[in-house]
Short mmCIF file of the C-alpha atoms (twelve columns), coordinates in Angstrom:
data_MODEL
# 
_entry.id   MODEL 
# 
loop_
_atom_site.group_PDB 
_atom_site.id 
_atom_site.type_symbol 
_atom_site.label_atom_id 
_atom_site.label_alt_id 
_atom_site.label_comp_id 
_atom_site.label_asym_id 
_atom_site.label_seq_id 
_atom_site.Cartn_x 
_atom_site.Cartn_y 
_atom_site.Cartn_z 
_atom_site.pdbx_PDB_model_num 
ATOM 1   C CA . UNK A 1   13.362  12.228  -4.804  1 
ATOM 2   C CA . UNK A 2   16.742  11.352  -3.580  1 
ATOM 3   C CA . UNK A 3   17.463  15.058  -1.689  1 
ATOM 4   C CA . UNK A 4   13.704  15.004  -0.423  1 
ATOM 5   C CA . UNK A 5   14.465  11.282  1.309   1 
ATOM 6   C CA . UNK A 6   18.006  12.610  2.632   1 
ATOM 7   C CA . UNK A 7   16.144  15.444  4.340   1 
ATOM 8   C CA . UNK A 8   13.799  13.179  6.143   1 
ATOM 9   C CA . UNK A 9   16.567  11.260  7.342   1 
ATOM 10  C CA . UNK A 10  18.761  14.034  8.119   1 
ATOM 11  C CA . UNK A 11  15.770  15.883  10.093  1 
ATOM 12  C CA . UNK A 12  16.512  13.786  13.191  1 
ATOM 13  C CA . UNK A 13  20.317  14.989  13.635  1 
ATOM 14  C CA . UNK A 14  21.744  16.436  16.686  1 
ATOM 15  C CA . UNK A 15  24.275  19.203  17.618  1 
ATOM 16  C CA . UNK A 16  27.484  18.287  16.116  1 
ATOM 17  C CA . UNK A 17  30.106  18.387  18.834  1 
ATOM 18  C CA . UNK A 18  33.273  21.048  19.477  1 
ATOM 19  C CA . UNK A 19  36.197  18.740  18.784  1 
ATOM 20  C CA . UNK A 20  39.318  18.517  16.865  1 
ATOM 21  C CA . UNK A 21  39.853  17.329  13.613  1 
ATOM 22  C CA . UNK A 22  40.398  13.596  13.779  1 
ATOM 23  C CA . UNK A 23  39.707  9.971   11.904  1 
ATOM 24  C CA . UNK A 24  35.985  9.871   14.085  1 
ATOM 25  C CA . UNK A 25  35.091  13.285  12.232  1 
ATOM 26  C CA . UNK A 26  33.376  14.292  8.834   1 
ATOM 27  C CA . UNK A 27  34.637  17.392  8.800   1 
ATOM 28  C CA . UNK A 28  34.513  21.118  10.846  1 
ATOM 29  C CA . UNK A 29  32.307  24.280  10.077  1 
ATOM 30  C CA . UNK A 30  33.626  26.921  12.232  1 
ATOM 31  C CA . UNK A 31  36.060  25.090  14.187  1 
ATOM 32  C CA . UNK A 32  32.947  22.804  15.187  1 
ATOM 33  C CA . UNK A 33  33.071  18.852  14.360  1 
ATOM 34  C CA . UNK A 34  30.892  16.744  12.654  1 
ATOM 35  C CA . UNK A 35  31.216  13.810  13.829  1 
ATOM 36  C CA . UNK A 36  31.772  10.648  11.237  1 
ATOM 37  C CA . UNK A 37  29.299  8.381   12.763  1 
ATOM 38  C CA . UNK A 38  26.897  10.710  12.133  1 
ATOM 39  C CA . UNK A 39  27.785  10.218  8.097   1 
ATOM 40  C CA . UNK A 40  27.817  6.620   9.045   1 
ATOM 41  C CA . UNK A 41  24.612  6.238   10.332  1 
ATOM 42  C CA . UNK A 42  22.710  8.318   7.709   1 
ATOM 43  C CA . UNK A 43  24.411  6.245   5.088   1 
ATOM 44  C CA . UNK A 44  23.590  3.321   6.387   1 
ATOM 45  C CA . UNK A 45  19.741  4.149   7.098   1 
ATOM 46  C CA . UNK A 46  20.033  4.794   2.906   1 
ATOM 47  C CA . UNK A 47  21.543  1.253   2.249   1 
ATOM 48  C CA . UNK A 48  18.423  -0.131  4.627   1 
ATOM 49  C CA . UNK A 49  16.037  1.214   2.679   1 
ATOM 50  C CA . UNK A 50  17.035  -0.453  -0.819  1 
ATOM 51  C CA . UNK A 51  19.016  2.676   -1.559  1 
ATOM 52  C CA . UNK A 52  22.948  1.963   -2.958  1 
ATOM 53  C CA . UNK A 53  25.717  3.722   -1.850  1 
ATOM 54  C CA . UNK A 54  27.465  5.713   -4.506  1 
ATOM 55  C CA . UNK A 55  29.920  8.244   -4.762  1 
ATOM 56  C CA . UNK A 56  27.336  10.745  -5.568  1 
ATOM 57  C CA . UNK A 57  25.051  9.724   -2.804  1 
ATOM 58  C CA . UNK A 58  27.939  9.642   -0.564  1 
ATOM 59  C CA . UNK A 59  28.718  13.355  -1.458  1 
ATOM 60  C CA . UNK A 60  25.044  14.348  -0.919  1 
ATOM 61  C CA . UNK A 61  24.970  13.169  2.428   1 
ATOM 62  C CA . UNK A 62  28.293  14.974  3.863   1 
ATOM 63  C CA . UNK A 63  27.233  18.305  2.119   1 
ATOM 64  C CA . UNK A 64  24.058  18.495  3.543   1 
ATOM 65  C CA . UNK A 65  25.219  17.627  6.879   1 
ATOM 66  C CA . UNK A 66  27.724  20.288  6.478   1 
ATOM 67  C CA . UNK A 67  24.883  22.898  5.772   1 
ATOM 68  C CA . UNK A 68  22.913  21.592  8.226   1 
ATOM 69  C CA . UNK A 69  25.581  22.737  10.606  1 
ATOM 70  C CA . UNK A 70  26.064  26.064  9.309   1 
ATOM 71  C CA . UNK A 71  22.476  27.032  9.542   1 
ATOM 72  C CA . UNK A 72  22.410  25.388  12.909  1 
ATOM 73  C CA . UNK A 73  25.151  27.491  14.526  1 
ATOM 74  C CA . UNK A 74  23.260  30.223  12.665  1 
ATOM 75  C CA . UNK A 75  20.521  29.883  14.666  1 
ATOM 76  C CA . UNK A 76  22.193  28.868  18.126  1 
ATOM 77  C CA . UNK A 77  23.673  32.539  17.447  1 
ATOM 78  C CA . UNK A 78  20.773  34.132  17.449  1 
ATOM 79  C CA . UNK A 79  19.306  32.210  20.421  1 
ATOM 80  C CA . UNK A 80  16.376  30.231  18.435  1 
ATOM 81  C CA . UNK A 81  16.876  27.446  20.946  1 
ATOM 82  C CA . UNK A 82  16.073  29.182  23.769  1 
ATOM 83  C CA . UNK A 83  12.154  30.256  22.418  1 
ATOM 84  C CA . UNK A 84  9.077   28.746  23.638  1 
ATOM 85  C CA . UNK A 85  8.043   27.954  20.325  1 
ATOM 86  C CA . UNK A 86  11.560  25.328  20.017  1 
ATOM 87  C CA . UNK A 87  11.282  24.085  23.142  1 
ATOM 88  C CA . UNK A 88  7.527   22.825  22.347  1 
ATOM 89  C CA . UNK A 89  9.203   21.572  18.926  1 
ATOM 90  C CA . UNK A 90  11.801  19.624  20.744  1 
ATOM 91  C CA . UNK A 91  9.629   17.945  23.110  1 
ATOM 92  C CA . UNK A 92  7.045   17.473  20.753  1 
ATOM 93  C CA . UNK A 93  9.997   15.560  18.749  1 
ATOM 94  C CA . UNK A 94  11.583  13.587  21.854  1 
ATOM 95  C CA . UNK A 95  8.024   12.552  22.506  1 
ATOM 96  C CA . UNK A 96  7.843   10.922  18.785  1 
ATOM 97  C CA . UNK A 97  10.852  9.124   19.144  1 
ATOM 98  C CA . UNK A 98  10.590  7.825   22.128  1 
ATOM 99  C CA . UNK A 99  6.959   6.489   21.538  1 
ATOM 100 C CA . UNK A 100 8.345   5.057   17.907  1 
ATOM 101 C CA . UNK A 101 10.955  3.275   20.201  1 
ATOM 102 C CA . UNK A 102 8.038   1.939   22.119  1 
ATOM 103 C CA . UNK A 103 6.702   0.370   19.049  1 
ATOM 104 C CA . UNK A 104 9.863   -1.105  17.386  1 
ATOM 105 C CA . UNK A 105 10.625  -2.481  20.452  1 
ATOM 106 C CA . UNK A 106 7.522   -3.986  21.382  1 
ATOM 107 C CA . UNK A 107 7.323   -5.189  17.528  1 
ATOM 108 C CA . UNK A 108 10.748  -6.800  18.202  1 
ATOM 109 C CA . UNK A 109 10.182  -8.604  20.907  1 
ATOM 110 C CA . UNK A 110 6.669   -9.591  19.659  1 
ATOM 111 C CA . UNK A 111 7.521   -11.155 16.312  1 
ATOM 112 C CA . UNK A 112 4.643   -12.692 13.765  1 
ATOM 113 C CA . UNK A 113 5.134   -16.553 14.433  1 
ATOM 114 C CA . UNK A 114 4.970   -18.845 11.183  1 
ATOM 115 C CA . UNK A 115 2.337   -20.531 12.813  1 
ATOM 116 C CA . UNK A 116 -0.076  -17.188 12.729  1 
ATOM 117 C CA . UNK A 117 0.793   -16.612 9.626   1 
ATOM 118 C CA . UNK A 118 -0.573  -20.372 8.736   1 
ATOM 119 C CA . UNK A 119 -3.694  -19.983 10.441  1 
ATOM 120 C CA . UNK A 120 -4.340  -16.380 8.754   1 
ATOM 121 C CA . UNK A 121 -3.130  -17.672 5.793   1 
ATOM 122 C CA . UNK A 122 -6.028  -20.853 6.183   1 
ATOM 123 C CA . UNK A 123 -8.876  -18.826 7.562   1 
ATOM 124 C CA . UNK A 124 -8.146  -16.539 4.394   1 
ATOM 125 C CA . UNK A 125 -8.321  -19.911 1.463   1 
ATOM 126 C CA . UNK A 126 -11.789 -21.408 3.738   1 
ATOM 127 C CA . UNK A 127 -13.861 -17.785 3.204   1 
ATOM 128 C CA . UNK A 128 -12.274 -17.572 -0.530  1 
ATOM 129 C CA . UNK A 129 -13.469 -20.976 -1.401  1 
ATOM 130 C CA . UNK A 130 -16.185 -21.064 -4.867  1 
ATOM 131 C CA . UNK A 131 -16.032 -20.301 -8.785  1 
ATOM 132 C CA . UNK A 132 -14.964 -17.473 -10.891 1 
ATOM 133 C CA . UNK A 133 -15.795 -17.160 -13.898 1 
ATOM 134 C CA . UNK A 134 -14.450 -15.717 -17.278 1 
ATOM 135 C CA . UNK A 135 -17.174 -13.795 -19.054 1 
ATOM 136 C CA . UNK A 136 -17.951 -10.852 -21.712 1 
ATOM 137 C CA . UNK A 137 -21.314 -8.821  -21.989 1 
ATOM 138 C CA . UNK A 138 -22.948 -5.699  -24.243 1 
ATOM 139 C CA . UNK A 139 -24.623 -3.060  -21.826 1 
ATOM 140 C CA . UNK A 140 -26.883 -1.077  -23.731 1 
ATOM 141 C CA . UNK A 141 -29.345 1.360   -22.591 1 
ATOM 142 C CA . UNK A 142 -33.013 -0.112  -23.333 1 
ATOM 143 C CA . UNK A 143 -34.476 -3.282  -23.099 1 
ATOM 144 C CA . UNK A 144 -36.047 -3.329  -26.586 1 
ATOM 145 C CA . UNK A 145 -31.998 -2.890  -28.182 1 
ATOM 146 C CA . UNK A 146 -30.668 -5.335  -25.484 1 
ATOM 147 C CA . UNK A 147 -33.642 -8.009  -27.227 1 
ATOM 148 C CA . UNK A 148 -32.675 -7.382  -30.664 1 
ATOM 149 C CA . UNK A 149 -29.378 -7.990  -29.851 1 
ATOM 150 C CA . UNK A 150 -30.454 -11.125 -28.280 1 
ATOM 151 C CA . UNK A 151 -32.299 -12.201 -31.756 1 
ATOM 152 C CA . UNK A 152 -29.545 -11.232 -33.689 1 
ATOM 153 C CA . UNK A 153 -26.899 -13.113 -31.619 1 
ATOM 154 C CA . UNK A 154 -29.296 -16.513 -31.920 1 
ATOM 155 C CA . UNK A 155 -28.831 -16.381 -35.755 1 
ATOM 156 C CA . UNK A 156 -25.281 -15.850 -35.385 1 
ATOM 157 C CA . UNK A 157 -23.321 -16.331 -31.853 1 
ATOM 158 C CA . UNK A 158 -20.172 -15.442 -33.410 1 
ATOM 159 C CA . UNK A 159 -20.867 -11.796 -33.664 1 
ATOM 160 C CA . UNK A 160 -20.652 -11.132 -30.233 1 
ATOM 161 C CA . UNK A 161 -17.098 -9.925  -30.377 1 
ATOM 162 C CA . UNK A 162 -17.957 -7.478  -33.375 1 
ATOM 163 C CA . UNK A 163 -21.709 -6.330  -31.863 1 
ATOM 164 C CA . UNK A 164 -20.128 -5.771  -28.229 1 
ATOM 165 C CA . UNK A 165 -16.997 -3.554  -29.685 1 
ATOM 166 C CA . UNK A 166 -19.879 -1.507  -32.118 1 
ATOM 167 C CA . UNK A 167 -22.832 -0.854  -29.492 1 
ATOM 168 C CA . UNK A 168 -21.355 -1.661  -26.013 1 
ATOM 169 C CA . UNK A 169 -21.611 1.260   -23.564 1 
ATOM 170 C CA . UNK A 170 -19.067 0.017   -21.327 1 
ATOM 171 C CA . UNK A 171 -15.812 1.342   -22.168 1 
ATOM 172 C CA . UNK A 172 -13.836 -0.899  -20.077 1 
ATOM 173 C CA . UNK A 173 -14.744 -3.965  -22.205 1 
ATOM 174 C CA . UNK A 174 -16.265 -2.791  -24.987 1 
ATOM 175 C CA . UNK A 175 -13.105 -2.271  -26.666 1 
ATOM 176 C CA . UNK A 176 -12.272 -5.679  -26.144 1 
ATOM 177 C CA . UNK A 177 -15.140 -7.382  -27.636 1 
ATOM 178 C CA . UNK A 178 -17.069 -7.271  -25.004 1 
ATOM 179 C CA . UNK A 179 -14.646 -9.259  -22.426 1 
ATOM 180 C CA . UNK A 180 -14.306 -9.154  -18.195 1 
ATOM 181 C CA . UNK A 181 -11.768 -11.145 -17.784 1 
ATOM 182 C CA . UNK A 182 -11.877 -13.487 -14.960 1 
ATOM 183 C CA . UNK A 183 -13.804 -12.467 -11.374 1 
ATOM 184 C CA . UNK A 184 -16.014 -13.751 -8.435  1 
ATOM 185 C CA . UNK A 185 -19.494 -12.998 -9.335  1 
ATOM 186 C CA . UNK A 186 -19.630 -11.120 -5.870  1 
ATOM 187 C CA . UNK A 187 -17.256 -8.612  -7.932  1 
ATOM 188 C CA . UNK A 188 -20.265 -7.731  -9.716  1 
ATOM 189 C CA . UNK A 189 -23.605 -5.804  -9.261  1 
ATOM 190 C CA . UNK A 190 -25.909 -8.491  -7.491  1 
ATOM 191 C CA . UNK A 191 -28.488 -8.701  -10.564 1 
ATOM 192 C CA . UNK A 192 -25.372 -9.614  -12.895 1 
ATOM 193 C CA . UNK A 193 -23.983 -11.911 -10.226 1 
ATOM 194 C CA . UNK A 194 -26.815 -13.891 -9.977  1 
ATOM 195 C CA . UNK A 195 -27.289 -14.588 -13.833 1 
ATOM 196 C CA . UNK A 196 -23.751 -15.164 -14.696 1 
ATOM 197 C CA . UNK A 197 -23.839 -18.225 -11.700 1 
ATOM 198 C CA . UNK A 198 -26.687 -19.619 -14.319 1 
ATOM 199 C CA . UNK A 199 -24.794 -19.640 -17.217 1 
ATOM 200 C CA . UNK A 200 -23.491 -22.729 -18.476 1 
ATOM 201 C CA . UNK A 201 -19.790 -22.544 -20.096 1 
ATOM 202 C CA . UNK A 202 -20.509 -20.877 -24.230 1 
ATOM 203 C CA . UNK A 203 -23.797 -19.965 -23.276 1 
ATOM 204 C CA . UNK A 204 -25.065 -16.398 -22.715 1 
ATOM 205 C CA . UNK A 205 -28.282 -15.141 -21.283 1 
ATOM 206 C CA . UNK A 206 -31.622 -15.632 -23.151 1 
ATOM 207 C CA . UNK A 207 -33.427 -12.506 -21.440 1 
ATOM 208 C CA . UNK A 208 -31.390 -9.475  -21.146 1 
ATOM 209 C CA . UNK A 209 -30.537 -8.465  -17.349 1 
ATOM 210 C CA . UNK A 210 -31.287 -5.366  -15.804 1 
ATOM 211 C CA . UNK A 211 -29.009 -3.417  -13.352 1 
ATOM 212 C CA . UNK A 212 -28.305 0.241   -12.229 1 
ATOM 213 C CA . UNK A 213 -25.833 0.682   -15.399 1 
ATOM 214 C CA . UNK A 214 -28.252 -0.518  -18.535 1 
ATOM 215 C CA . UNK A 215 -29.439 -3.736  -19.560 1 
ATOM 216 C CA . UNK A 216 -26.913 -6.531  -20.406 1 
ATOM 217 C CA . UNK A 217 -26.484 -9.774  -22.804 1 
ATOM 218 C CA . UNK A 218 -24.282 -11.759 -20.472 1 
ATOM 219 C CA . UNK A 219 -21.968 -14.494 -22.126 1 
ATOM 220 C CA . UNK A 220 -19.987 -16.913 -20.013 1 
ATOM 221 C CA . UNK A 221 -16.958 -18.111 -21.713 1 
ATOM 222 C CA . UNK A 222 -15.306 -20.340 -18.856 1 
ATOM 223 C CA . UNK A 223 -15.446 -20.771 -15.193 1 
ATOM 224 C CA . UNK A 224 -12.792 -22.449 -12.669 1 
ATOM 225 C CA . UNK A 225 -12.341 -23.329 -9.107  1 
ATOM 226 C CA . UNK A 226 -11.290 -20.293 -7.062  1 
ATOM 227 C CA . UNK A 227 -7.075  -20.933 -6.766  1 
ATOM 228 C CA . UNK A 228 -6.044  -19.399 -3.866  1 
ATOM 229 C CA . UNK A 229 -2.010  -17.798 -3.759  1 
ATOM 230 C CA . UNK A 230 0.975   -19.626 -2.404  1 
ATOM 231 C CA . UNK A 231 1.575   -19.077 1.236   1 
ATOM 232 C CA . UNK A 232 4.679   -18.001 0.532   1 
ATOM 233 C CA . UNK A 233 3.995   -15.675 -1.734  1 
ATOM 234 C CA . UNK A 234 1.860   -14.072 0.654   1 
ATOM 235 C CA . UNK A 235 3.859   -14.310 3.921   1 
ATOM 236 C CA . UNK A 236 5.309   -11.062 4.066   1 
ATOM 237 C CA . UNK A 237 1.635   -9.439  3.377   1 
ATOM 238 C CA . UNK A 238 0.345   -11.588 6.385   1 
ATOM 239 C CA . UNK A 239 3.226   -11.100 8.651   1 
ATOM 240 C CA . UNK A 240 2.768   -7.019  8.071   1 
ATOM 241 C CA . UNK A 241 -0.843  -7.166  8.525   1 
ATOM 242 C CA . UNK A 242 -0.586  -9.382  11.403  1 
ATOM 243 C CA . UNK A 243 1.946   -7.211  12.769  1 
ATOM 244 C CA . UNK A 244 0.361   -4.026  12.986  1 
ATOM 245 C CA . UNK A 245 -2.974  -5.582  14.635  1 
ATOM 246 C CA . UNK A 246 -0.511  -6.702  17.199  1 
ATOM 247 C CA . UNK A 247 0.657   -3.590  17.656  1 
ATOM 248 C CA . UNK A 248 -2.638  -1.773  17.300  1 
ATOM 249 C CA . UNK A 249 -4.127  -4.406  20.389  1 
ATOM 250 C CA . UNK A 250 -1.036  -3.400  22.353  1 
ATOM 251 C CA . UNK A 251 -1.535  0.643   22.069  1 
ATOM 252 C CA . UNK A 252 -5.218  -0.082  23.128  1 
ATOM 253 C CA . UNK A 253 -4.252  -2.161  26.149  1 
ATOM 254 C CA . UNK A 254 -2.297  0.818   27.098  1 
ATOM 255 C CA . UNK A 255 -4.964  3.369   26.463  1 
ATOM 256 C CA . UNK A 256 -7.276  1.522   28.426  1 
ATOM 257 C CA . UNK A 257 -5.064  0.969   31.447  1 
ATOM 258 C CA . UNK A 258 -4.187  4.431   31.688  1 
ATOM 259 C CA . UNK A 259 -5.972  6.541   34.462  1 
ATOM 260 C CA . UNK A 260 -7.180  9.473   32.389  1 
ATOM 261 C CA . UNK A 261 -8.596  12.225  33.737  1 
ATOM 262 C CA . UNK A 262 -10.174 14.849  31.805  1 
# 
């Protein structure tokens, strides 16, 4: 993972320069220098992405710039550079950059205010306002089981664990007596929605409910005002988000403004 990351990094270098040995260089393949900002940079772009520097990192980046600069001259000998297909490669690559530039920049000088983030942050708790509930069921696959299930819960509600674990075709919950955990009742098939929102906390459903999977005995254990996340726990998530419509609004003003001609 680490060497596949280092060539990512290191696919952006350029030609290392012919100059004498000195404190500013890494080292010299062929009597050409590498230049020890180059080292510098690359380890740095490491540290910025959560990687730490070690000794063994450290030694991974100045031998593979060191290859890189053998197969380089390599190819300089045997004029690569000067083919149609590299040129196309190179500007195809300058073009990249430059237009990744474009978009730091423009993300730089257009930073997410706190005050967005509030008002996303808002308009996200107002449309997530409601219940959830905490609920279990048995899906079987005919209404005439689903019914004597029914009957033979009425005698004994307690068996619901034991019955949903036996005879349960769901093997998400069936394993676990029968349990959904807690959800929005929009998580669910409408049908099943709709009949857990009747439920009243212990109860489960008198008439077994239908849907595309089987037929259900629906039991609601609990239910509990939706609690929405801290803002701040969310912040980053809404600044990204934010961010990148920003930025996607700003490449379409562009596109639009352009004169295109086809």
């Amino acid at each position: 993972m680490k060497k596949q990351l280092l060539s990512v990094l290191l696919a952006g270098s350029f030609a290392a320069m012919a100059l004498p040995v000195s404190a500013q260089n890494l080292a010299t393949v062929n009597g050409v220098a590498i230049p020890q900002a180059r080292y510098d940079f690359f380890i740095n772009q490491f540290e910025q992405a959560g990687q730490k520097k070690t000794p063994e990192l450290e030694a991974h980046v100045k031998e593979e710039l060191i290859r890189r600069a053998v197969f380089e001259q390599e190819a300089q000998k045997l004029g690569l550079e000067k083919t149609d297909a590299f040129k196309e490669e190179m500007e195809l690559a300058r073009q990249t950059f430059l237009i990744r530039a474009l978009f730091q920049k423009y993300q730089k000088d257009h930073p997410v205010s706190d005050a967005a983030v509030k008002a996303e942050y808002d308009k996200y708790v107002a449309e997530n306002k409601g219940k959830e509930y905490h609920s279990s069921h048995i899906l079987v696959e005919t209404e005439e089981e689903a019914k004597a299930i029914i009957a033979d819960l009425k005698k004994d509600a307690s068996k619901f664990e034991a019955i949903a674990k036996e005879k349960s075709k769901d093997p998400g919950s069936g394993a676990n007596g029968g349990d959904l955990g807690w959800s929005r009742p929009e998580a669910y098939v409408p049908e099943f929605g709709e009949a857990l929102k009747k439920l009243s906390k212990g109860k489960m459903t008198e008439t077994p409910v239908k849907t595309q999977f089987g037929w259900h005995i629906l039991k609601l254990k609990d239910s509990r005002d939706i609690q929405p996340p801290k803002l701040e726990d969310v912040k980053p998530q809404i600044q990204e988000a934010l961010g990148q419509k920003q930025l996607a609004e700003f490449q379409e003003k562009l596109y639009k403004a352009a004169k295109i001609e086809k």
